[in-house]
mmCIF file of C-alpha atoms and ligand atoms in Angstrom:
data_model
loop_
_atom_site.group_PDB
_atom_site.id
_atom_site.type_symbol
_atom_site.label_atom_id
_atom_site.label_comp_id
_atom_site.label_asym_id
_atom_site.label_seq_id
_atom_site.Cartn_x
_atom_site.Cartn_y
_atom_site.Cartn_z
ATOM 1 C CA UNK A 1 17.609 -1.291 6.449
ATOM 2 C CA UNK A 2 18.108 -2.231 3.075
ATOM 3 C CA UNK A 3 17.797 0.856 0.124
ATOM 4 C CA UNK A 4 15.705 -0.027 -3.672
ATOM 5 C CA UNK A 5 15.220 1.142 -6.557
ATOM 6 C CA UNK A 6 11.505 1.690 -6.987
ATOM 7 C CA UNK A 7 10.983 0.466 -10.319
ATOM 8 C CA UNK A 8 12.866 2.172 -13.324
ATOM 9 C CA UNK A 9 13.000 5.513 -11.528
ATOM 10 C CA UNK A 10 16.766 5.925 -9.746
ATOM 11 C CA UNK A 11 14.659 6.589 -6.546
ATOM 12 C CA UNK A 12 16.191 4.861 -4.040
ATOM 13 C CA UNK A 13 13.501 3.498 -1.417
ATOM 14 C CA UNK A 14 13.779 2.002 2.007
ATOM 15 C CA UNK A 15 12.167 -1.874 1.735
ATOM 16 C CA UNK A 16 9.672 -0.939 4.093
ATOM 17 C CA UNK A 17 7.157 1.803 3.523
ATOM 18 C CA UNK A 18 5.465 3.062 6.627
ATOM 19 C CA UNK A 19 1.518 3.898 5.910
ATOM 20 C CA UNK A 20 -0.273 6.610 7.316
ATOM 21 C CA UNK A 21 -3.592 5.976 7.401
ATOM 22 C CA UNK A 22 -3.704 6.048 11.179
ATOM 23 C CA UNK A 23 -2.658 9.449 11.614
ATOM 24 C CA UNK A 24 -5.522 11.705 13.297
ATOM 25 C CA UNK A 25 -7.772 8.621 13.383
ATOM 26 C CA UNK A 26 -6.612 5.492 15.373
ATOM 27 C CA UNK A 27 -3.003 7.595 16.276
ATOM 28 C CA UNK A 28 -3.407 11.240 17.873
ATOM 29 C CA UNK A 29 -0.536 13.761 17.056
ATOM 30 C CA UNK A 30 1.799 12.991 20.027
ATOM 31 C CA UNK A 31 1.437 8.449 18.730
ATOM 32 C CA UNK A 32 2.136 9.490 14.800
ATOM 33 C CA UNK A 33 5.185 11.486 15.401
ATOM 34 C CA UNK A 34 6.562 8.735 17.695
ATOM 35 C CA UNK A 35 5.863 6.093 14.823
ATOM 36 C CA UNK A 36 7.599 8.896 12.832
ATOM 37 C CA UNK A 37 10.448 9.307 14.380
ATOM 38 C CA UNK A 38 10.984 5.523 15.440
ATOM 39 C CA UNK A 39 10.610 4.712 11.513
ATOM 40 C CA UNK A 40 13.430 7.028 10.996
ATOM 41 C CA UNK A 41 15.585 6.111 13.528
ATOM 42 C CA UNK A 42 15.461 2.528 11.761
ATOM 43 C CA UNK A 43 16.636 4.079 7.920
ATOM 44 C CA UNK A 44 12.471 4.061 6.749
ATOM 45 C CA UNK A 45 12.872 7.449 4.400
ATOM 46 C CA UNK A 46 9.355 5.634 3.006
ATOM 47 C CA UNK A 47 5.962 7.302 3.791
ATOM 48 C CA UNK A 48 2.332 6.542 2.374
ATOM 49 C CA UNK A 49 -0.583 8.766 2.384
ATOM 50 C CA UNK A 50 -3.759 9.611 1.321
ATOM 51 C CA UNK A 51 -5.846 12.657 0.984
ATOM 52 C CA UNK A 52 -8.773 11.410 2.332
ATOM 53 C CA UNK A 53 -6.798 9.402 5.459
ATOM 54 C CA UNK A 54 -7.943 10.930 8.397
ATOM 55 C CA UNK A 55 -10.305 13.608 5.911
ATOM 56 C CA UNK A 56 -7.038 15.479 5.372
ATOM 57 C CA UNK A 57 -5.639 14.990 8.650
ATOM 58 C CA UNK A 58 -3.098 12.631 8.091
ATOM 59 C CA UNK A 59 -1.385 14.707 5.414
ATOM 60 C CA UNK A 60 -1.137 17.616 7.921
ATOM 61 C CA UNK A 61 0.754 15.797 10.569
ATOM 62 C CA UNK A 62 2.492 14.268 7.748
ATOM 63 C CA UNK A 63 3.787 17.804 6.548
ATOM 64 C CA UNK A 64 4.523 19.069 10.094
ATOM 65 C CA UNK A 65 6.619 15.632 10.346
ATOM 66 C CA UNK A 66 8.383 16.003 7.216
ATOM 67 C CA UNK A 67 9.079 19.684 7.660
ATOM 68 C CA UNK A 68 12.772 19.562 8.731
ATOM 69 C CA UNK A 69 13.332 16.428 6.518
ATOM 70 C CA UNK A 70 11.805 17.079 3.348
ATOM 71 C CA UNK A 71 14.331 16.302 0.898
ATOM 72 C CA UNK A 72 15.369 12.906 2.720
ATOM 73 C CA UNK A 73 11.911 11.647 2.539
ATOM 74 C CA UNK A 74 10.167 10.376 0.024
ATOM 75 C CA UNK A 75 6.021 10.757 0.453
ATOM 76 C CA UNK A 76 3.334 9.739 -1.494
ATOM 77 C CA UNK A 77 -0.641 10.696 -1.533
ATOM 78 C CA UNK A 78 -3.470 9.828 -3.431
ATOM 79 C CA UNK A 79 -6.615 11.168 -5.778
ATOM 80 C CA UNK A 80 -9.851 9.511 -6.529
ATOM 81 C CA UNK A 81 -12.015 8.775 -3.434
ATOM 82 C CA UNK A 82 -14.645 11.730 -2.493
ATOM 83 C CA UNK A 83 -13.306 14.336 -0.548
ATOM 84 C CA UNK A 84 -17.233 16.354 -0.275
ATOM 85 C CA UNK A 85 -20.341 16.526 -1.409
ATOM 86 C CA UNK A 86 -19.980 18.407 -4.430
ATOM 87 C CA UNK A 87 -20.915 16.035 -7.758
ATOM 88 C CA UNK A 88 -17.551 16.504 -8.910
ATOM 89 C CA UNK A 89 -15.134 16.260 -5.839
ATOM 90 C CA UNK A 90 -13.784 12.854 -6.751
ATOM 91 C CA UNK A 91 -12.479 10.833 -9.688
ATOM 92 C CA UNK A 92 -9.814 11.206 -12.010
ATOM 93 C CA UNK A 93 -11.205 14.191 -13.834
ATOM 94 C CA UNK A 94 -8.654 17.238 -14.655
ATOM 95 C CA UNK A 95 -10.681 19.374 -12.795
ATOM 96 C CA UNK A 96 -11.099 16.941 -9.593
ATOM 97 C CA UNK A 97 -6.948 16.060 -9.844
ATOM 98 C CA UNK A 98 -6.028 19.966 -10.211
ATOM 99 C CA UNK A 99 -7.794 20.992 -7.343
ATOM 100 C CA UNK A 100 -7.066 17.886 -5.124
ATOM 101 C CA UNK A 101 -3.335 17.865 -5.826
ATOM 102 C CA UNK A 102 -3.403 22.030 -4.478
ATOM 103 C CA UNK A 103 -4.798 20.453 -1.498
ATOM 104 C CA UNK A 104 -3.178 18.262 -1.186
ATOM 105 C CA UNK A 105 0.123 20.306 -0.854
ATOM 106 C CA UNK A 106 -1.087 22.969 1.128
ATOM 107 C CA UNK A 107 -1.920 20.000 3.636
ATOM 108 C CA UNK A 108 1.490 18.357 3.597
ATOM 109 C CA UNK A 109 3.237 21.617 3.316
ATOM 110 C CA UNK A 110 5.668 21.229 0.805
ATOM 111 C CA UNK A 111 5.888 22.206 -2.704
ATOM 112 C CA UNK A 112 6.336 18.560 -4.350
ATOM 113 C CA UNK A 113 4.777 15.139 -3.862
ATOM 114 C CA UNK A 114 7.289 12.450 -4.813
ATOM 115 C CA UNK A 115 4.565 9.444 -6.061
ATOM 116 C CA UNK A 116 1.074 10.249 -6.498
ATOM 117 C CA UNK A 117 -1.275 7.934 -7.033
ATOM 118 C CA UNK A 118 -4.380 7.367 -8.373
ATOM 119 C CA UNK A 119 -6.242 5.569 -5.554
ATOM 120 C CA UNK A 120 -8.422 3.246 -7.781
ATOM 121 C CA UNK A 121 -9.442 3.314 -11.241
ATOM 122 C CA UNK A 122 -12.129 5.915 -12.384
ATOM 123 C CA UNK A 123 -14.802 4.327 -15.219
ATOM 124 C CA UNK A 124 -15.942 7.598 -15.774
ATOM 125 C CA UNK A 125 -13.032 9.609 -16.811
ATOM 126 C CA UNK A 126 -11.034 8.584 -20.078
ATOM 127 C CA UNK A 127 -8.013 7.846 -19.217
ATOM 128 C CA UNK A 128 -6.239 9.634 -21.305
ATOM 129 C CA UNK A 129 -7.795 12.554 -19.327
ATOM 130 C CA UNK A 130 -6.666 11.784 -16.473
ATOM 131 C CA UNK A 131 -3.027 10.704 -17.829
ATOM 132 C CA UNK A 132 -2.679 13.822 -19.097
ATOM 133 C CA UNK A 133 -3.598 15.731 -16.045
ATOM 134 C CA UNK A 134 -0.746 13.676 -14.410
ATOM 135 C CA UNK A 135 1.904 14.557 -17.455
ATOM 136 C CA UNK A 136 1.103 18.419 -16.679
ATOM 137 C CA UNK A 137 1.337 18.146 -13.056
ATOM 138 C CA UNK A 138 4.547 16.558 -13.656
ATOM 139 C CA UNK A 139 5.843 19.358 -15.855
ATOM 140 C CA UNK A 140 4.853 22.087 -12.790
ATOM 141 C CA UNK A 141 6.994 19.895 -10.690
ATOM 142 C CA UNK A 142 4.069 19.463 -8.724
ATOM 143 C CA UNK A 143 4.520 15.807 -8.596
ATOM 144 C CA UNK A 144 7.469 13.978 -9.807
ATOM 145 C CA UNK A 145 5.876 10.180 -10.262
ATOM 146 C CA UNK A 146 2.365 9.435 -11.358
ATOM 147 C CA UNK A 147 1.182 5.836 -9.863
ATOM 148 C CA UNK A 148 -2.062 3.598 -9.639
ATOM 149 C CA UNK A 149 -3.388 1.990 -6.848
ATOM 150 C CA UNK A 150 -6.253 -1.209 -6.404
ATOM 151 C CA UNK A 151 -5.532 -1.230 -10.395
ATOM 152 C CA UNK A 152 -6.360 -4.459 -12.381
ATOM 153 C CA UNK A 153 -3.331 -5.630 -14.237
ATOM 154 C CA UNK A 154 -5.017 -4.791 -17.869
ATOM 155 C CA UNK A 155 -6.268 -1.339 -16.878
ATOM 156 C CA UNK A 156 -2.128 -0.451 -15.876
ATOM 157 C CA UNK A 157 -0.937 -2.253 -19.084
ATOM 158 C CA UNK A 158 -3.650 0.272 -20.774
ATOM 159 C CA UNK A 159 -2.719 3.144 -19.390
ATOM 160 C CA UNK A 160 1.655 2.441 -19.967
ATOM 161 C CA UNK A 161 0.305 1.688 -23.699
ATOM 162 C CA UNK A 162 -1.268 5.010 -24.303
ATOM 163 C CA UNK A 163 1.435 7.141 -22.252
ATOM 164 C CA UNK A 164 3.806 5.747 -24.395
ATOM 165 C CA UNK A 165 2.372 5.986 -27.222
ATOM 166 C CA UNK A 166 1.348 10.028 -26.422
ATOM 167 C CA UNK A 167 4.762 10.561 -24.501
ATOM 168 C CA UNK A 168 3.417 11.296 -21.294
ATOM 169 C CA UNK A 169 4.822 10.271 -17.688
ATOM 170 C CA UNK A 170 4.045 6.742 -17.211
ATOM 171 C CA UNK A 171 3.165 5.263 -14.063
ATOM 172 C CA UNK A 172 6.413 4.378 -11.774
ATOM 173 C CA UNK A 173 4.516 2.367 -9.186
ATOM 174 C CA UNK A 174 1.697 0.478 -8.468
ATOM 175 C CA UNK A 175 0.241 -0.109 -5.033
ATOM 176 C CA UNK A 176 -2.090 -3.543 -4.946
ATOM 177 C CA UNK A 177 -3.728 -5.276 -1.689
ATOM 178 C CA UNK A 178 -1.436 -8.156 -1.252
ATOM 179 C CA UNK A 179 -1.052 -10.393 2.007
ATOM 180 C CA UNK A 180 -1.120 -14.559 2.927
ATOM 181 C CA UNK A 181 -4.427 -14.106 2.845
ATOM 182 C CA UNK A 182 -5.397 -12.219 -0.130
ATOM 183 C CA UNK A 183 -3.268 -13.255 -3.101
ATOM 184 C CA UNK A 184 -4.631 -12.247 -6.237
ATOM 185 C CA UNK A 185 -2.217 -10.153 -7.118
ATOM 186 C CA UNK A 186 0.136 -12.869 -7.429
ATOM 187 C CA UNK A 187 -1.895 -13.824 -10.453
ATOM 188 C CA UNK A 188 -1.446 -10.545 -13.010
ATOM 189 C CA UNK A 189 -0.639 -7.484 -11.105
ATOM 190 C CA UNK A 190 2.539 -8.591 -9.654
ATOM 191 C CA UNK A 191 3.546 -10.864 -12.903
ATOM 192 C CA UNK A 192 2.415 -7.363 -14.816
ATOM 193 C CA UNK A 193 4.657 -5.498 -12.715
ATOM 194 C CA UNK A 194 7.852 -7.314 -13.172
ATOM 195 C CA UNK A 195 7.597 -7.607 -16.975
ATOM 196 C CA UNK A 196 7.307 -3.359 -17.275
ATOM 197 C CA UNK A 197 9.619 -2.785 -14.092
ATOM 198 C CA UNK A 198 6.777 -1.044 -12.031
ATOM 199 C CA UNK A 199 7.417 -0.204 -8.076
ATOM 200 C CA UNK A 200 5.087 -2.264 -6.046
ATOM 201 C CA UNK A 201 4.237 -1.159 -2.675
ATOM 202 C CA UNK A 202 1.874 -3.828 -1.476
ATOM 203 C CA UNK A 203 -0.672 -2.629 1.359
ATOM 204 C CA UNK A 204 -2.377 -4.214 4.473
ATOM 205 C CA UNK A 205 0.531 -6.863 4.428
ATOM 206 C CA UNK A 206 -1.142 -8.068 7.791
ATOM 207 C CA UNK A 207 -4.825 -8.377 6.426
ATOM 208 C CA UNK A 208 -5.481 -5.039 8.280
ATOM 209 C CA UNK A 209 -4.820 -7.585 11.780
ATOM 210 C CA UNK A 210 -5.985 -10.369 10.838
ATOM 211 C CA UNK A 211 -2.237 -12.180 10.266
ATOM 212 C CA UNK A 212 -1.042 -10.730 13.910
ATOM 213 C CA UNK A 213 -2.093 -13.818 16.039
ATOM 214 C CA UNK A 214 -5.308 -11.820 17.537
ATOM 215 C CA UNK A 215 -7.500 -13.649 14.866
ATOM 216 C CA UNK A 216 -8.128 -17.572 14.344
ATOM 217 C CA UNK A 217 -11.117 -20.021 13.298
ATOM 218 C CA UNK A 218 -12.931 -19.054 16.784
ATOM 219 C CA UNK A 219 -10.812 -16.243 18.329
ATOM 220 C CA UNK A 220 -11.364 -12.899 18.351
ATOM 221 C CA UNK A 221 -10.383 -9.799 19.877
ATOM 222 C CA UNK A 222 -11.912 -7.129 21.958
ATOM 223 C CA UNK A 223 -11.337 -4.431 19.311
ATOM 224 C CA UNK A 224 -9.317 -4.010 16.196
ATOM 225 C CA UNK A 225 -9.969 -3.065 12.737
ATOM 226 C CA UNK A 226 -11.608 -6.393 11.409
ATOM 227 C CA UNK A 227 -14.275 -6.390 14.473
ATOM 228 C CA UNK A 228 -15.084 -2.436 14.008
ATOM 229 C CA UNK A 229 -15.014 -1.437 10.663
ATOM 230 C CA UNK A 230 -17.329 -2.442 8.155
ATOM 231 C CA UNK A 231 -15.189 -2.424 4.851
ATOM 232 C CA UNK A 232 -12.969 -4.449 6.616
ATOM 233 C CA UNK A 233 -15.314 -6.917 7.832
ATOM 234 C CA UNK A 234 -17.367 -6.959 4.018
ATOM 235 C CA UNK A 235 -13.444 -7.648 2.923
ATOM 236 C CA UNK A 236 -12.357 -10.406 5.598
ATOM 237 C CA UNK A 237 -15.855 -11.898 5.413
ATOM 238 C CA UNK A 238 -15.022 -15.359 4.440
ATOM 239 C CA UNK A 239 -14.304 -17.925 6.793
ATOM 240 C CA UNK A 240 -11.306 -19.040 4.868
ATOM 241 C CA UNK A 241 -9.391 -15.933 5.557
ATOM 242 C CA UNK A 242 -9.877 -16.917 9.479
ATOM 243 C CA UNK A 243 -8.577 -20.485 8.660
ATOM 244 C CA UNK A 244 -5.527 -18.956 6.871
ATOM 245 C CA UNK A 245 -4.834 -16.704 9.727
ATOM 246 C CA UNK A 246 -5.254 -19.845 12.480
ATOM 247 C CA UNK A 247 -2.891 -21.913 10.298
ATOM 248 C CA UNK A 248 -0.419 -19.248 9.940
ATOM 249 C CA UNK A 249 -0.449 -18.016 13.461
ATOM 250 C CA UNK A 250 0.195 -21.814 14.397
ATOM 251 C CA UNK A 251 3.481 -22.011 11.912
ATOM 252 C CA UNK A 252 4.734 -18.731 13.227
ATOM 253 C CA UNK A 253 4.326 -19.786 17.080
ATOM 254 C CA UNK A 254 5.495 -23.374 16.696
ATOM 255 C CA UNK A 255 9.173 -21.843 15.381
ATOM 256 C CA UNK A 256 8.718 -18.693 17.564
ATOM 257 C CA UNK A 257 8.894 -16.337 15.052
ATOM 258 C CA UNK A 258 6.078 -12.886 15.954
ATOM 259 C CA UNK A 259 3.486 -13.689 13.179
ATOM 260 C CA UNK A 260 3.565 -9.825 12.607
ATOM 261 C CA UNK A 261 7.355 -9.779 11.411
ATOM 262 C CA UNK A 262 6.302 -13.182 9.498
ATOM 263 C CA UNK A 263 3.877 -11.947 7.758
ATOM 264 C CA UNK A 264 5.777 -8.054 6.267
ATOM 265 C CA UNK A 265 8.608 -10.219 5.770
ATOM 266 C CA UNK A 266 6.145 -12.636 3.266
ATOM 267 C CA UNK A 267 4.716 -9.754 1.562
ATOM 268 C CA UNK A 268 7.901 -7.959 1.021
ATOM 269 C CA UNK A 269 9.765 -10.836 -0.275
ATOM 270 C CA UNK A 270 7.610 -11.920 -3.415
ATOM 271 C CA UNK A 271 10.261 -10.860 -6.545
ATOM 272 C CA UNK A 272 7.938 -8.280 -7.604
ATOM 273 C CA UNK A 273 7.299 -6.547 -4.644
ATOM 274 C CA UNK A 274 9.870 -3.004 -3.801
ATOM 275 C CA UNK A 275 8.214 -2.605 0.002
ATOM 276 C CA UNK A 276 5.437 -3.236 1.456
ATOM 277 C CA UNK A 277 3.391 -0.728 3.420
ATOM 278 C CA UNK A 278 3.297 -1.304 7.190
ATOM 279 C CA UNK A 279 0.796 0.059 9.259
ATOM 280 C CA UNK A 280 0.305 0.469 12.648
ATOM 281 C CA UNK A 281 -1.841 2.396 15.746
ATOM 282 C CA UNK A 282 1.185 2.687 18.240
ATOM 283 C CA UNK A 283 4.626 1.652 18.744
ATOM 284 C CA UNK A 284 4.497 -1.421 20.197
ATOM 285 C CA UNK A 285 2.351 -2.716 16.920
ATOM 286 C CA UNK A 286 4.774 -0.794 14.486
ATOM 287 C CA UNK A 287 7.871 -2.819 16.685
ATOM 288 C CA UNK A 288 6.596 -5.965 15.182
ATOM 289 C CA UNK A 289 6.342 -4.746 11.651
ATOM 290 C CA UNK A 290 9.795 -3.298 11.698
ATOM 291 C CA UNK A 291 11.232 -6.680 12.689
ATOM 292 C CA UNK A 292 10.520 -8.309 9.302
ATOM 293 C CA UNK A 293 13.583 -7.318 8.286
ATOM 294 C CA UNK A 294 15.516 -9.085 10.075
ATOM 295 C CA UNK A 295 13.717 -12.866 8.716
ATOM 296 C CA UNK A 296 15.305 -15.009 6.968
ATOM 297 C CA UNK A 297 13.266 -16.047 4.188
ATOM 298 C CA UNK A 298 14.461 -18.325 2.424
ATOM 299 C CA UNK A 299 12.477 -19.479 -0.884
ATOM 300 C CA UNK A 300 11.928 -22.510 1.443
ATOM 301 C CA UNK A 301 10.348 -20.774 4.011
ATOM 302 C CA UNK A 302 8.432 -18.454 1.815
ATOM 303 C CA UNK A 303 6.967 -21.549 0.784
ATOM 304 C CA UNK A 304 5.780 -23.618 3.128
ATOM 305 C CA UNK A 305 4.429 -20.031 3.971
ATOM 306 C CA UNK A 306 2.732 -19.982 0.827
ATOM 307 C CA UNK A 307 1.265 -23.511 0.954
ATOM 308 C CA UNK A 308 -0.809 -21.959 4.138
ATOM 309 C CA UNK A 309 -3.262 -20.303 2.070
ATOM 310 C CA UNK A 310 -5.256 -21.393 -1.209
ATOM 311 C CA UNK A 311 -3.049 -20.225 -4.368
ATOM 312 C CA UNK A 312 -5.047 -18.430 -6.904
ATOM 313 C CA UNK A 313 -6.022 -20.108 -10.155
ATOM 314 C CA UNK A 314 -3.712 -19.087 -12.721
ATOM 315 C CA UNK A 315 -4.909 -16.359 -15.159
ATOM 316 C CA UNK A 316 -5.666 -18.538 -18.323
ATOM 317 C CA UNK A 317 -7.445 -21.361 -16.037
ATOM 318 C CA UNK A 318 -5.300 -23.729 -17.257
ATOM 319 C CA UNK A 319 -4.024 -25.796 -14.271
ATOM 320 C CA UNK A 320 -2.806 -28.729 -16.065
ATOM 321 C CA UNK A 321 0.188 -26.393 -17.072
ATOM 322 C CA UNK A 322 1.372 -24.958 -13.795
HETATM 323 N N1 NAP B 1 -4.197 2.058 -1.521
HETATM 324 C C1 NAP B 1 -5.139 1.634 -0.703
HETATM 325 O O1 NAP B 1 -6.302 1.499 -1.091
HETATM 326 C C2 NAP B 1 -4.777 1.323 0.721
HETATM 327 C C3 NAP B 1 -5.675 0.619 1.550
HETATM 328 C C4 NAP B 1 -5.282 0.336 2.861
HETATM 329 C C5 NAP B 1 -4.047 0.741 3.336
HETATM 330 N N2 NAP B 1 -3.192 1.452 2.512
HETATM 331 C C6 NAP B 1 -1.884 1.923 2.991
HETATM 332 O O2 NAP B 1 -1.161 0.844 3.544
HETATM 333 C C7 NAP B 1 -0.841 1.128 4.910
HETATM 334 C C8 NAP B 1 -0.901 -0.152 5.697
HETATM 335 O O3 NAP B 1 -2.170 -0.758 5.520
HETATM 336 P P1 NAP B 1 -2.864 -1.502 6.717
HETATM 337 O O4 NAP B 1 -3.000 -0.599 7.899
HETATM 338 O O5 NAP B 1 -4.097 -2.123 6.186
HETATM 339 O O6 NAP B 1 -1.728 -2.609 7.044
HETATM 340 P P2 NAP B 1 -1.739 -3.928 7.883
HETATM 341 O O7 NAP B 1 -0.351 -4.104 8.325
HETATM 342 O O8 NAP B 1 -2.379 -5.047 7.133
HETATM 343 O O9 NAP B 1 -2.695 -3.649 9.132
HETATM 344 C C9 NAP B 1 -2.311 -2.785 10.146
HETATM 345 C C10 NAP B 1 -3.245 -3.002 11.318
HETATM 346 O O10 NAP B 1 -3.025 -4.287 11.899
HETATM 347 C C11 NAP B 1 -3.115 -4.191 13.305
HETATM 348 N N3 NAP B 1 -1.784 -4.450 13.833
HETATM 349 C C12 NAP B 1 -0.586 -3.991 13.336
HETATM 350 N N4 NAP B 1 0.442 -4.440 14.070
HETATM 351 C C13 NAP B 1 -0.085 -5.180 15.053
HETATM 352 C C14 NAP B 1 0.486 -5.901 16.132
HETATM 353 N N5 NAP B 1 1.821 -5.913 16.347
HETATM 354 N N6 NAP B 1 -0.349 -6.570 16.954
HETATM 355 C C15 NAP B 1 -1.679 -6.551 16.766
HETATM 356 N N7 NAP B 1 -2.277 -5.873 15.762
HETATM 357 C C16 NAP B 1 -1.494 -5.192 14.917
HETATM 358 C C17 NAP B 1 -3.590 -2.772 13.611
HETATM 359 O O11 NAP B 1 -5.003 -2.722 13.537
HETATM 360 P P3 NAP B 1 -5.949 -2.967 14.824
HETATM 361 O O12 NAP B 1 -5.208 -2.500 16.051
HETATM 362 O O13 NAP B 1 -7.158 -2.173 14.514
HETATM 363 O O14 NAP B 1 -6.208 -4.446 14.845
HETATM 364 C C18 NAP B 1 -3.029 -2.011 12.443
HETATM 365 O O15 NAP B 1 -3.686 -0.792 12.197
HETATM 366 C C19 NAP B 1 -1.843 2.202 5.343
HETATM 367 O O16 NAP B 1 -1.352 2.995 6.403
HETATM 368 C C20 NAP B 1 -1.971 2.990 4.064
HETATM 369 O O17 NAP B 1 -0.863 3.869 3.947
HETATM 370 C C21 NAP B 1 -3.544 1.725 1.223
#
């Protein structure tokens, strides 16, 4: 396992980050703390979560996990998405952030989260607000990093702007969808993130499955993510995405590589990226994912990679000057 800075913090990351989001959902107590423990046995001191993962769950077998390793980990969670019915429990408002982050917390069971992030942009709350909810939480030592996640590139390059300009934390990290199949990241975000020497921790490097070899033009699988859950199918909807994963699948199986370990290793080697965030429901999925590091990807292979899926039109529209 290789060891990175994330960004211009001197937090040194592992260049995989293992997600959460299937603890106490898809992964019961005794799965997660395999998955745990297997990560660490491999040098992943890298952990993703979420308050709402699980509806709290995953932090708390996050916590328990972390207990006797607290200070060799590094953990994140995240604010924004509804955590009840109450009118104001979600968002980026002070008094949504202040309350979640106590929650938060109490659920992981330590007295610090090392990158919080803000788990998608809030049009509601100025942002200064919520900046400067961060800043203070930062000060308590309650957090040490504030971060954005599912950010556009402009509304990050807003919010460094104004926390520079009012001296408050800026955001260390970013954490973007990014996989063969969904690139628009590569367009600004990533570009964005390079130029202010943000962390990236990419998510759903495997299209939430559908890069794994289970998916193609007219295959399908029993069950999985992409054939039960209806985000995912609203998100995979097109029928491109299928044709990318048939194509893909092909490559990896005609030079025996496990599309799985193909596809992490793609995500995590764009110049931008620090890790990307691996998920999995058991051990024998997370075996694949843990194999990406040891591709070779050459800029070579990376590309013929690349030329698998449609690249997205630059940012000023002007193809002529590619
Ligand atoms: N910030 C955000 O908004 C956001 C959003 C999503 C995720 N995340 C974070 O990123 C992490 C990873 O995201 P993700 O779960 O979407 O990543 P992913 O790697 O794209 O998808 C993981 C899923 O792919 C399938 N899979 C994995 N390995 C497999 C294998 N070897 N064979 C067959 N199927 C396999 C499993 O789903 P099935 O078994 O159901 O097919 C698994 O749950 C999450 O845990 C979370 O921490 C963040």
């Amino acid at each position: 396992m290789k060891y990175k800075l994330l960004g211009n913090t001197g937090v040194k990351v592992s260049q995989l980050c293992f997600g959460t989001m299937s603890f106490g959902d898809s992964a019961d107590v005794a799965t997660s703390t395999a998955m745990f423990n297997r990560c660490r046995e491999v040098g992943i001191n890298f952990f993703d979560c979420a308050n709402v993962y699980a509806g709290g769950r995953s932090e708390e077998i996050l916590g328990d996990l972390i207990a006797d390793c607290r200070d060799e980990v590094v953990i994140t969670s995240k604010v924004f998405f509804r955590t009840g019915d109450d009118i104001n429990a979600g968002g980026g408002s002070r008094r949504h952030i202040q309350r979640a982050v106590e929650d938060s917390l109490r659920r992981l069971k330590t007295d610090y989260i090392d990158i919080y992030f803000l788990h998608s942009f809030d049009v509601n709350t100025p942002i200064i607000e919520t900046l400067r909810v961060l800043d203070d939480l930062v000060k308590a030592g309650k957090i040490l990093y504030p971060a954005a996640s599912n950010y556009a590139a402009w509304q990050v390059a807003k919010a460094l702007g104004i926390s520079a300009k009012e001296g408050l934390a800026r955001f260390a990290c970013i954490q973007p969808m990014y996989n063969l199949a969904k690139r628009q990241a590569e367009v600004e975000i990533l570009p964005m993130a390079q130029s202010e020497n943000i962390g990236v921790i990419p998510y759903s490097p495997l299209g939430g499955g559908l890069l794994t070899g289970k998916y193609g033009t007219q295959r399908r699988p029993d069950a999985g993510r992409l054939m039960e859950n209806s985000m995912y199918q609203t998100r995979y909807g097109p029928a491109i995405y299928y044709e990318v994963a048939e194509r893909f699948t092909n490559f990896a199986r005609e030079r025996d590589l496990n599309p799985v370990s193909l596809a992490v290793a793609w995500a995590g080697t764009h110049p931008a990226v620090t890790a990307p965030i691996i998920g999995a429901r058991n051990l024998d999925q997370l075996a694949g994912s843990l194999q990406a590091i040891d591709i070779d990807m050459t800029p070579e292979l990376r590309a013929e990679i690349s030329a698998l899926s449609p690249e997205p039109p630059p940012a000023t529209d002007r193809l002529e000057e590619k």
